[in-house]
Coordinates of N, CA and C in Angstrom, one line a residue:
M1 N 32.5 -3.6 1.1 CA 31.3 -3.5 1.9 C 30.8 -2.0 1.8
A2 N 31.7 -1.1 1.9 CA 31.3 0.4 1.8 C 30.9 0.7 0.4
E3 N 31.5 0.1 -0.6 CA 31.1 0.3 -2.0 C 29.7 -0.3 -2.2
N4 N 29.4 -1.4 -1.7 CA 28.1 -2.0 -1.8 C 27.0 -1.2 -1.2
R5 N 27.3 -0.6 0.0 CA 26.4 0.3 0.7 C 26.1 1.5 -0.1
E6 N 27.2 2.1 -0.6 CA 27.1 3.3 -1.5 C 26.2 3.0 -2.7
Y7 N 26.4 1.9 -3.3 CA 25.7 1.5 -4.5 C 24.2 1.4 -4.1
L8 N 23.9 0.8 -3.0 CA 22.5 0.6 -2.6 C 21.8 2.0 -2.2
F9 N 22.6 2.8 -1.6 CA 22.1 4.2 -1.3 C 21.8 5.0 -2.5
R10 N 22.6 4.9 -3.5 CA 22.4 5.6 -4.8 C 21.2 5.0 -5.6
R11 N 21.1 3.7 -5.5 CA 19.9 3.0 -6.2 C 18.6 3.5 -5.5
L12 N 18.6 3.5 -4.2 CA 17.4 3.9 -3.5 C 17.1 5.4 -3.8
H13 N 18.2 6.2 -3.8 CA 18.0 7.6 -4.1 C 17.4 7.8 -5.5
S14 N 17.9 7.0 -6.5 CA 17.3 7.1 -7.9 C 15.9 6.6 -7.9
L15 N 15.6 5.5 -7.2 CA 14.2 5.0 -7.2 C 13.2 6.0 -6.6
L16 N 13.6 6.5 -5.4 CA 12.7 7.4 -4.7 C 12.4 8.7 -5.5
G17 N 13.4 9.1 -6.4 CA 13.2 10.3 -7.2 C 12.1 10.1 -8.2
V18 N 11.8 8.9 -8.6 CA 10.7 8.6 -9.5 C 9.5 8.1 -8.8
I19 N 9.6 7.1 -7.9 CA 8.5 6.6 -7.1 C 8.9 6.6 -5.7
P20 N 8.3 7.5 -4.9 CA 7.0 8.1 -5.1 C 7.1 9.6 -5.5
I21 N 8.3 10.2 -5.4 CA 8.5 11.7 -5.5 C 8.0 12.2 -6.8
G22 N 8.5 11.5 -7.9 CA 8.1 11.9 -9.2 C 6.6 11.8 -9.5
V23 N 6.0 10.8 -9.0 CA 4.5 10.6 -9.1 C 3.8 11.7 -8.3
F24 N 4.3 12.0 -7.1 CA 3.7 13.1 -6.3 C 3.8 14.4 -7.1
L25 N 5.0 14.7 -7.7 CA 5.1 15.9 -8.5 C 4.1 16.1 -9.6
I26 N 3.9 15.0 -10.3 CA 2.9 15.0 -11.4 C 1.5 15.3 -10.8
Q27 N 1.2 14.6 -9.7 CA -0.2 14.8 -9.1 C -0.3 16.2 -8.6
H28 N 0.8 16.8 -8.0 CA 0.7 18.1 -7.5 C 0.5 19.1 -8.6
F29 N 1.1 18.9 -9.8 CA 0.9 19.7 -10.9 C -0.5 19.6 -11.5
V30 N -1.1 18.4 -11.4 CA -2.5 18.2 -11.9 C -3.4 19.0 -11.0
V31 N -3.3 18.9 -9.7 CA -4.1 19.6 -8.8 C -4.0 21.2 -9.0
N32 N -2.8 21.6 -9.1 CA -2.5 23.1 -9.4 C -3.1 23.5 -10.7
N33 N -3.2 22.7 -11.7 CA -3.7 23.0 -13.0 C -5.2 23.3 -12.9
F34 N -5.9 22.8 -11.9 CA -7.3 23.2 -11.7 C -7.5 24.7 -11.5
A35 N -6.5 25.4 -11.2 CA -6.6 26.8 -11.0 C -6.9 27.5 -12.4
T36 N -6.6 26.8 -13.5 CA -6.9 27.4 -14.8 C -8.4 27.4 -15.0
R37 N -9.2 26.6 -14.2 CA -10.6 26.5 -14.4 C -11.3 27.5 -13.4
G38 N -10.6 28.2 -12.6 CA -11.2 29.1 -11.7 C -11.0 28.7 -10.2
P39 N -11.2 29.7 -9.3 CA -11.0 29.4 -7.8 C -11.8 28.2 -7.3
E40 N -13.1 28.1 -7.7 CA -13.9 27.0 -7.2 C -13.3 25.6 -7.6
A41 N -12.9 25.5 -8.8 CA -12.3 24.2 -9.3 C -11.1 23.9 -8.5
F42 N -10.2 24.9 -8.3 CA -8.9 24.6 -7.5 C -9.2 24.3 -6.1
D43 N -10.1 25.0 -5.5 CA -10.5 24.8 -4.1 C -11.1 23.4 -3.9
A44 N -11.9 23.0 -4.8 CA -12.5 21.6 -4.8 C -11.4 20.5 -4.9
A45 N -10.5 20.7 -5.8 CA -9.4 19.8 -6.0 C -8.5 19.7 -4.7
A46 N -8.2 20.9 -4.2 CA -7.4 20.9 -3.0 C -8.1 20.3 -1.8
H47 N -9.4 20.5 -1.7 CA -10.2 19.9 -0.6 C -10.2 18.4 -0.7
F48 N -10.3 17.9 -2.0 CA -10.3 16.5 -2.2 C -9.0 15.9 -1.7
M49 N -7.9 16.5 -2.0 CA -6.6 16.0 -1.5 C -6.5 16.0 0.0
E50 N -7.0 17.1 0.6 CA -7.0 17.2 2.0 C -7.9 16.2 2.8
S51 N -8.9 15.7 2.1 CA -9.8 14.8 2.7 C -9.5 13.3 2.4
L52 N -8.4 13.0 1.8 CA -8.0 11.6 1.5 C -7.9 10.9 2.8
P53 N -8.3 9.6 2.8 CA -8.1 8.8 4.1 C -6.6 8.5 4.3
F54 N -6.3 8.4 5.6 CA -4.9 8.2 6.0 C -4.0 9.3 5.4
R55 N -4.5 10.5 5.4 CA -3.7 11.6 4.7 C -2.4 11.8 5.4
Y56 N -2.4 11.9 6.7 CA -1.1 12.2 7.4 C -0.1 11.1 7.3
A57 N -0.6 9.8 7.3 CA 0.3 8.7 7.1 C 0.9 8.8 5.7
L58 N 0.1 9.1 4.7 CA 0.6 9.2 3.3 C 1.6 10.3 3.2
E59 N 1.3 11.5 3.8 CA 2.2 12.6 3.7 C 3.6 12.3 4.4
I60 N 3.5 11.6 5.5 CA 4.8 11.3 6.2 C 5.6 10.2 5.5
F61 N 4.9 9.1 5.2 CA 5.7 7.9 4.7 C 5.8 7.9 3.2
V62 N 4.9 8.5 2.4 CA 5.0 8.5 1.0 C 5.6 9.7 0.4
I63 N 5.5 10.8 1.2 CA 6.1 12.1 0.6 C 7.3 12.6 1.4
F64 N 7.1 12.9 2.7 CA 8.1 13.6 3.5 C 9.4 12.8 3.7
I65 N 9.2 11.5 4.1 CA 10.4 10.7 4.4 C 11.2 10.4 3.1
P66 N 10.6 10.0 2.0 CA 11.3 9.8 0.8 C 11.9 11.1 0.3
L67 N 11.2 12.2 0.4 CA 11.7 13.5 -0.1 C 12.9 13.9 0.8
L68 N 12.8 13.7 2.1 CA 13.9 14.1 3.0 C 15.2 13.3 2.7
Y69 N 15.0 12.0 2.5 CA 16.2 11.1 2.1 C 16.8 11.5 0.8
H70 N 15.9 11.7 -0.2 CA 16.3 12.1 -1.6 C 17.1 13.5 -1.5
A71 N 16.6 14.4 -0.7 CA 17.2 15.7 -0.6 C 18.6 15.7 0.1
I72 N 18.6 15.0 1.2 CA 19.8 15.0 2.0 C 20.9 14.2 1.2
Y73 N 20.6 13.0 0.7 CA 21.6 12.3 0.0 C 21.9 12.9 -1.3
G74 N 21.0 13.6 -1.9 CA 21.2 14.4 -3.1 C 22.2 15.5 -2.9
V75 N 22.1 16.2 -1.8 CA 23.1 17.3 -1.5 C 24.5 16.7 -1.3
Y76 N 24.5 15.5 -0.6 CA 25.8 14.8 -0.4 C 26.4 14.5 -1.8
I77 N 25.6 14.0 -2.7 CA 26.1 13.6 -4.0 C 26.6 14.9 -4.7
A78 N 25.8 15.9 -4.6 CA 26.1 17.2 -5.3 C 27.5 17.7 -4.9
F79 N 27.8 17.6 -3.6 CA 29.1 18.2 -3.2 C 30.2 17.2 -3.3
Q80 N 29.9 15.9 -3.5 CA 30.9 14.9 -3.8 C 31.3 14.7 -5.2
A81 N 30.3 15.1 -6.1 CA 30.5 14.9 -7.5 C 31.6 15.7 -8.1
R82 N 32.3 15.2 -9.1 CA 33.3 15.9 -9.8 C 32.7 16.4 -11.2
N83 N 32.4 17.6 -11.2 CA 31.7 18.2 -12.4 C 32.8 18.6 -13.5
N84 N 32.7 18.0 -14.6 CA 33.7 18.2 -15.7 C 33.2 19.0 -16.8
S85 N 32.1 19.7 -16.6 CA 31.4 20.4 -17.7 C 32.3 21.5 -18.3
F86 N 33.2 22.1 -17.5 CA 34.0 23.2 -18.1 C 35.2 22.6 -18.8
Q87 N 35.5 21.3 -18.5 CA 36.6 20.6 -19.3 C 36.0 19.9 -20.5
Y88 N 34.9 19.2 -20.2 CA 34.3 18.4 -21.3 C 32.9 18.8 -21.4
S89 N 32.6 19.8 -22.4 CA 31.3 20.4 -22.4 C 30.4 19.7 -23.4
Y90 N 30.4 18.4 -23.3 CA 29.4 17.7 -24.1 C 28.1 17.7 -23.4
F91 N 27.0 17.4 -24.1 CA 25.6 17.5 -23.6 C 25.4 16.8 -22.3
R92 N 25.7 15.5 -22.2 CA 25.3 14.7 -21.1 C 26.1 15.2 -19.8
N93 N 27.3 15.7 -20.0 CA 28.1 16.1 -18.8 C 27.4 17.4 -18.3
W94 N 26.9 18.3 -19.2 CA 26.2 19.5 -18.7 C 24.9 19.1 -18.0
M95 N 24.3 18.0 -18.5 CA 23.0 17.6 -17.8 C 23.4 17.1 -16.4
F96 N 24.5 16.4 -16.2 CA 25.0 15.9 -14.9 C 25.2 17.1 -14.0
R97 N 25.8 18.2 -14.5 CA 26.0 19.3 -13.6 C 24.7 20.1 -13.3
L98 N 23.9 20.2 -14.3 CA 22.6 20.9 -14.0 C 21.7 20.1 -13.1
Q99 N 21.8 18.8 -13.1 CA 21.0 18.0 -12.2 C 21.4 18.3 -10.7
R100 N 22.7 18.5 -10.5 CA 23.2 18.9 -9.1 C 22.8 20.3 -8.8
V101 N 22.9 21.2 -9.7 CA 22.5 22.6 -9.4 C 21.0 22.8 -9.1
T102 N 20.2 22.1 -10.0 CA 18.7 22.2 -9.7 C 18.4 21.5 -8.4
G103 N 19.1 20.5 -8.0 CA 18.8 19.8 -6.8 C 19.0 20.8 -5.6
I104 N 20.1 21.5 -5.6 CA 20.3 22.5 -4.5 C 19.2 23.6 -4.6
I105 N 18.9 24.1 -5.7 CA 17.8 25.1 -5.9 C 16.5 24.5 -5.3
L106 N 16.2 23.2 -5.5 CA 15.0 22.6 -5.1 C 15.0 22.4 -3.5
V107 N 16.1 22.2 -2.9 CA 16.1 22.1 -1.5 C 15.6 23.4 -0.9
I108 N 16.1 24.5 -1.4 CA 15.7 25.9 -1.0 C 14.2 26.1 -1.3
F109 N 13.8 25.8 -2.5 CA 12.5 26.1 -3.0 C 11.4 25.3 -2.3
I110 N 11.7 24.0 -2.1 CA 10.7 23.1 -1.5 C 10.6 23.5 0.0
S111 N 11.7 23.8 0.6 CA 11.6 24.1 2.0 C 10.8 25.4 2.3
W112 N 10.9 26.4 1.4 CA 10.1 27.6 1.5 C 8.6 27.3 1.2
H113 N 8.4 26.5 0.1 CA 7.0 26.2 -0.3 C 6.3 25.4 0.8
V114 N 7.0 24.4 1.4 CA 6.4 23.7 2.5 C 6.0 24.6 3.7
W115 N 7.0 25.5 4.0 CA 6.7 26.5 5.1 C 5.6 27.4 4.8
E116 N 5.5 27.8 3.6 CA 4.5 28.8 3.2 C 3.1 28.2 3.0
T117 N 3.0 26.9 2.8 CA 1.7 26.3 2.6 C 1.4 25.2 3.6
R118 N 2.2 24.2 3.7 CA 1.9 23.0 4.6 C 2.0 23.4 6.0
V119 N 3.0 24.1 6.4 CA 3.2 24.5 7.8 C 2.2 25.6 8.1
A120 N 1.9 26.5 7.2 CA 0.9 27.5 7.4 C -0.5 26.8 7.7
A121 N -0.8 25.8 6.9 CA -2.0 25.0 7.1 C -2.1 24.4 8.4
A122 N -1.0 23.8 8.9 CA -1.0 23.2 10.2 C -1.2 24.2 11.3
M123 N -0.9 25.5 11.0 CA -1.1 26.6 12.0 C -2.5 27.3 11.8
G124 N -3.3 26.7 11.0 CA -4.7 27.2 10.8 C -5.0 27.9 9.6
A125 N -4.1 28.1 8.7 CA -4.4 28.8 7.5 C -5.1 27.9 6.5
D126 N -5.9 28.4 5.6 CA -6.5 27.7 4.5 C -5.7 27.7 3.3
V127 N -5.3 26.5 2.8 CA -4.6 26.4 1.6 C -5.6 26.3 0.5
N128 N -5.8 27.5 -0.1 CA -6.8 27.6 -1.2 C -6.4 28.6 -2.3
Y129 N -7.3 28.8 -3.2 CA -6.9 29.7 -4.3 C -6.5 31.1 -3.8
D130 N -7.2 31.6 -2.8 CA -6.9 33.0 -2.3 C -5.5 33.0 -1.7
M131 N -5.1 32.0 -1.0 CA -3.7 31.9 -0.5 C -2.7 32.0 -1.6
M132 N -2.9 31.2 -2.6 CA -1.9 31.2 -3.7 C -1.9 32.5 -4.5
A133 N -3.1 33.1 -4.7 CA -3.2 34.4 -5.3 C -2.5 35.5 -4.6
S134 N -2.6 35.4 -3.2 CA -1.9 36.4 -2.4 C -0.4 36.2 -2.5
I135 N 0.1 35.0 -2.6 CA 1.5 34.7 -2.7 C 2.0 35.3 -4.0
F136 N 1.2 35.1 -5.1 CA 1.7 35.5 -6.4 C 1.3 37.0 -6.7
S137 N 0.8 37.7 -5.7 CA 0.6 39.1 -5.9 C 2.0 39.9 -5.8
N138 N 3.0 39.1 -5.3 CA 4.3 39.7 -5.2 C 5.2 39.2 -6.4
P139 N 5.6 40.1 -7.3 CA 6.4 39.7 -8.5 C 7.6 38.9 -8.2
F140 N 8.3 39.2 -7.0 CA 9.4 38.4 -6.6 C 9.1 36.9 -6.4
M141 N 7.9 36.7 -5.8 CA 7.5 35.3 -5.5 C 7.1 34.6 -6.8
V142 N 6.5 35.4 -7.8 CA 6.2 34.8 -9.1 C 7.5 34.3 -9.8
A143 N 8.6 35.1 -9.7 CA 9.9 34.7 -10.3 C 10.5 33.6 -9.6
F144 N 10.4 33.6 -8.2 CA 10.9 32.5 -7.4 C 10.2 31.2 -7.7
Y145 N 8.9 31.2 -7.9 CA 8.2 30.0 -8.2 C 8.4 29.5 -9.6
I146 N 8.6 30.4 -10.5 CA 8.9 30.0 -11.9 C 10.3 29.3 -11.9
V147 N 11.2 29.8 -11.2 CA 12.6 29.2 -11.1 C 12.4 27.8 -10.4
G148 N 11.6 27.7 -9.4 CA 11.4 26.5 -8.7 C 10.7 25.4 -9.6
V149 N 9.7 25.9 -10.3 CA 9.0 24.9 -11.2 C 9.9 24.4 -12.3
V150 N 10.7 25.3 -12.9 CA 11.6 24.9 -14.0 C 12.7 23.9 -13.4
A151 N 13.2 24.3 -12.2 CA 14.2 23.4 -11.6 C 13.6 22.0 -11.3
A152 N 12.3 22.0 -10.8 CA 11.7 20.7 -10.5 C 11.4 19.9 -11.7
T153 N 11.0 20.5 -12.8 CA 10.6 19.7 -14.0 C 11.9 19.2 -14.7
F154 N 13.0 20.1 -14.7 CA 14.2 19.6 -15.3 C 14.8 18.5 -14.4
H155 N 14.8 18.6 -13.1 CA 15.4 17.6 -12.2 C 14.7 16.3 -12.4
F156 N 13.4 16.4 -12.5 CA 12.6 15.1 -12.6 C 12.8 14.5 -14.0
A157 N 12.8 15.3 -15.0 CA 12.9 14.7 -16.4 C 14.3 14.2 -16.6
N158 N 15.3 14.9 -16.2 CA 16.7 14.4 -16.3 C 17.0 13.2 -15.4
G159 N 16.3 13.3 -14.3 CA 16.4 12.1 -13.3 C 15.8 10.9 -13.9
L160 N 14.7 11.0 -14.7 CA 14.1 9.9 -15.4 C 15.1 9.2 -16.3
W161 N 15.9 10.1 -17.0 CA 16.9 9.6 -18.0 C 18.0 8.8 -17.2
S162 N 18.4 9.3 -16.1 CA 19.5 8.6 -15.3 C 18.9 7.4 -14.7
F163 N 17.6 7.4 -14.2 CA 17.0 6.3 -13.7 C 16.9 5.1 -14.7
A164 N 16.6 5.4 -15.9 CA 16.5 4.4 -16.9 C 17.8 3.8 -17.2
V165 N 18.9 4.6 -17.2 CA 20.2 4.0 -17.4 C 20.7 3.2 -16.2
S166 N 20.5 3.7 -15.0 CA 21.1 3.0 -13.8 C 20.3 1.8 -13.5
W167 N 19.0 1.7 -13.9 CA 18.2 0.5 -13.6 C 18.2 -0.5 -14.8
G168 N 19.1 -0.2 -15.8 CA 19.2 -1.2 -16.9 C 18.1 -1.2 -17.9
I169 N 17.3 -0.1 -17.9 CA 16.2 0.0 -18.9 C 16.7 0.5 -20.3
T170 N 17.6 1.4 -20.3 CA 18.2 1.9 -21.5 C 19.7 1.6 -21.4
V171 N 20.1 0.6 -22.1 CA 21.5 0.2 -22.0 C 22.3 0.4 -23.3
T172 N 21.6 0.7 -24.4 CA 22.3 0.9 -25.7 C 22.4 2.4 -26.0
P173 N 23.3 2.9 -26.7 CA 23.4 4.3 -27.1 C 22.1 4.7 -27.8
R174 N 21.5 3.9 -28.6 CA 20.3 4.2 -29.3 C 19.1 4.4 -28.4
S175 N 19.0 3.5 -27.4 CA 17.9 3.6 -26.4 C 18.1 4.9 -25.6
Q176 N 19.3 5.2 -25.2 CA 19.6 6.4 -24.4 C 19.3 7.7 -25.2
Q177 N 19.6 7.6 -26.5 CA 19.2 8.8 -27.4 C 17.7 9.0 -27.4
I178 N 17.0 7.9 -27.6 CA 15.5 8.0 -27.6 C 15.0 8.5 -26.3
S179 N 15.6 8.0 -25.2 CA 15.2 8.4 -23.8 C 15.5 9.9 -23.6
T180 N 16.5 10.4 -24.3 CA 16.8 11.9 -24.2 C 15.7 12.7 -24.8
F181 N 15.2 12.3 -25.9 CA 14.1 13.0 -26.5 C 12.8 12.9 -25.8
V182 N 12.5 11.7 -25.2 CA 11.3 11.4 -24.4 C 11.3 12.3 -23.2
T183 N 12.5 12.3 -22.5 CA 12.5 13.1 -21.2 C 12.6 14.6 -21.5
L184 N 13.1 15.0 -22.7 CA 13.0 16.4 -23.1 C 11.5 16.8 -23.2
G185 N 10.7 15.9 -23.8 CA 9.3 16.1 -24.0 C 8.6 16.2 -22.6
V186 N 9.0 15.4 -21.7 CA 8.4 15.4 -20.3 C 8.7 16.8 -19.7
F187 N 10.0 17.2 -19.9 CA 10.4 18.5 -19.3 C 9.6 19.7 -19.9
I188 N 9.4 19.7 -21.2 CA 8.6 20.8 -21.9 C 7.2 20.8 -21.4
V189 N 6.5 19.6 -21.4 CA 5.1 19.5 -21.1 C 4.9 19.9 -19.6
M190 N 5.7 19.4 -18.7 CA 5.5 19.7 -17.3 C 5.8 21.1 -17.0
T191 N 6.8 21.7 -17.6 CA 7.1 23.1 -17.4 C 6.0 24.0 -17.9
F192 N 5.4 23.7 -19.0 CA 4.2 24.4 -19.5 C 3.1 24.3 -18.5
V193 N 2.8 23.1 -18.0 CA 1.7 22.9 -17.1 C 1.9 23.7 -15.8
G194 N 3.2 23.6 -15.3 CA 3.5 24.2 -14.0 C 3.4 25.8 -14.1
I195 N 4.0 26.3 -15.1 CA 4.0 27.8 -15.2 C 2.6 28.3 -15.6
R196 N 1.9 27.6 -16.4 CA 0.5 27.9 -16.7 C -0.3 28.0 -15.4
A197 N -0.1 27.1 -14.4 CA -0.8 27.1 -13.2 C -0.5 28.4 -12.4
I198 N 0.8 28.8 -12.4 CA 1.2 30.0 -11.6 C 0.5 31.2 -12.2
F199 N 0.4 31.3 -13.5 CA -0.3 32.5 -14.0 C -1.8 32.4 -13.9
A200 N -2.3 31.2 -13.7 CA -3.7 31.1 -13.4 C -4.1 31.7 -12.1
F201 N -3.2 31.7 -11.1 CA -3.5 32.3 -9.8 C -3.4 33.8 -9.8
M202 N -2.9 34.3 -11.0 CA -2.7 35.8 -11.1 C -3.9 36.4 -11.8

């Protein structure tokens, strides 16, 4: 019974990492990328997201609750996992270890990012181009956000690989090898888009 419950918890954790959290990450990067077109373009995109119908219900049930479950259970997995990368340093074992490390980094990064933007907005601040430009006027915050973006894109891309395996999409060694190259491409493209947006605010 306990094993079945653990299996279901892990499957839900894997699913939520892709839908809706992964989808939200892509959407978030798309909105941020409007900064490359200038302050007016970013502010218009941010305003459009803020004016979505049922915004608060979407934020709570589609973003915050799934993210909270994924984060809490992910931390539990990270500290329960037996990392063998120092004993068996093959590629996939290192990916397993890095998935856990980036997960912990993301708990810290996302908590700060939500405080700095979403909580600030609830307290009356405007989440706009000027806010982000002010944040990135500090070199430490630039470095912090770059680390956060790389952690997020790696965690998502590598999580896609694990999702495909655990859900029976890639079951053969050949399909898993192809999936490795596809998810590597996802990581490279999303990292470029995310870091490009950071520098656009500068």
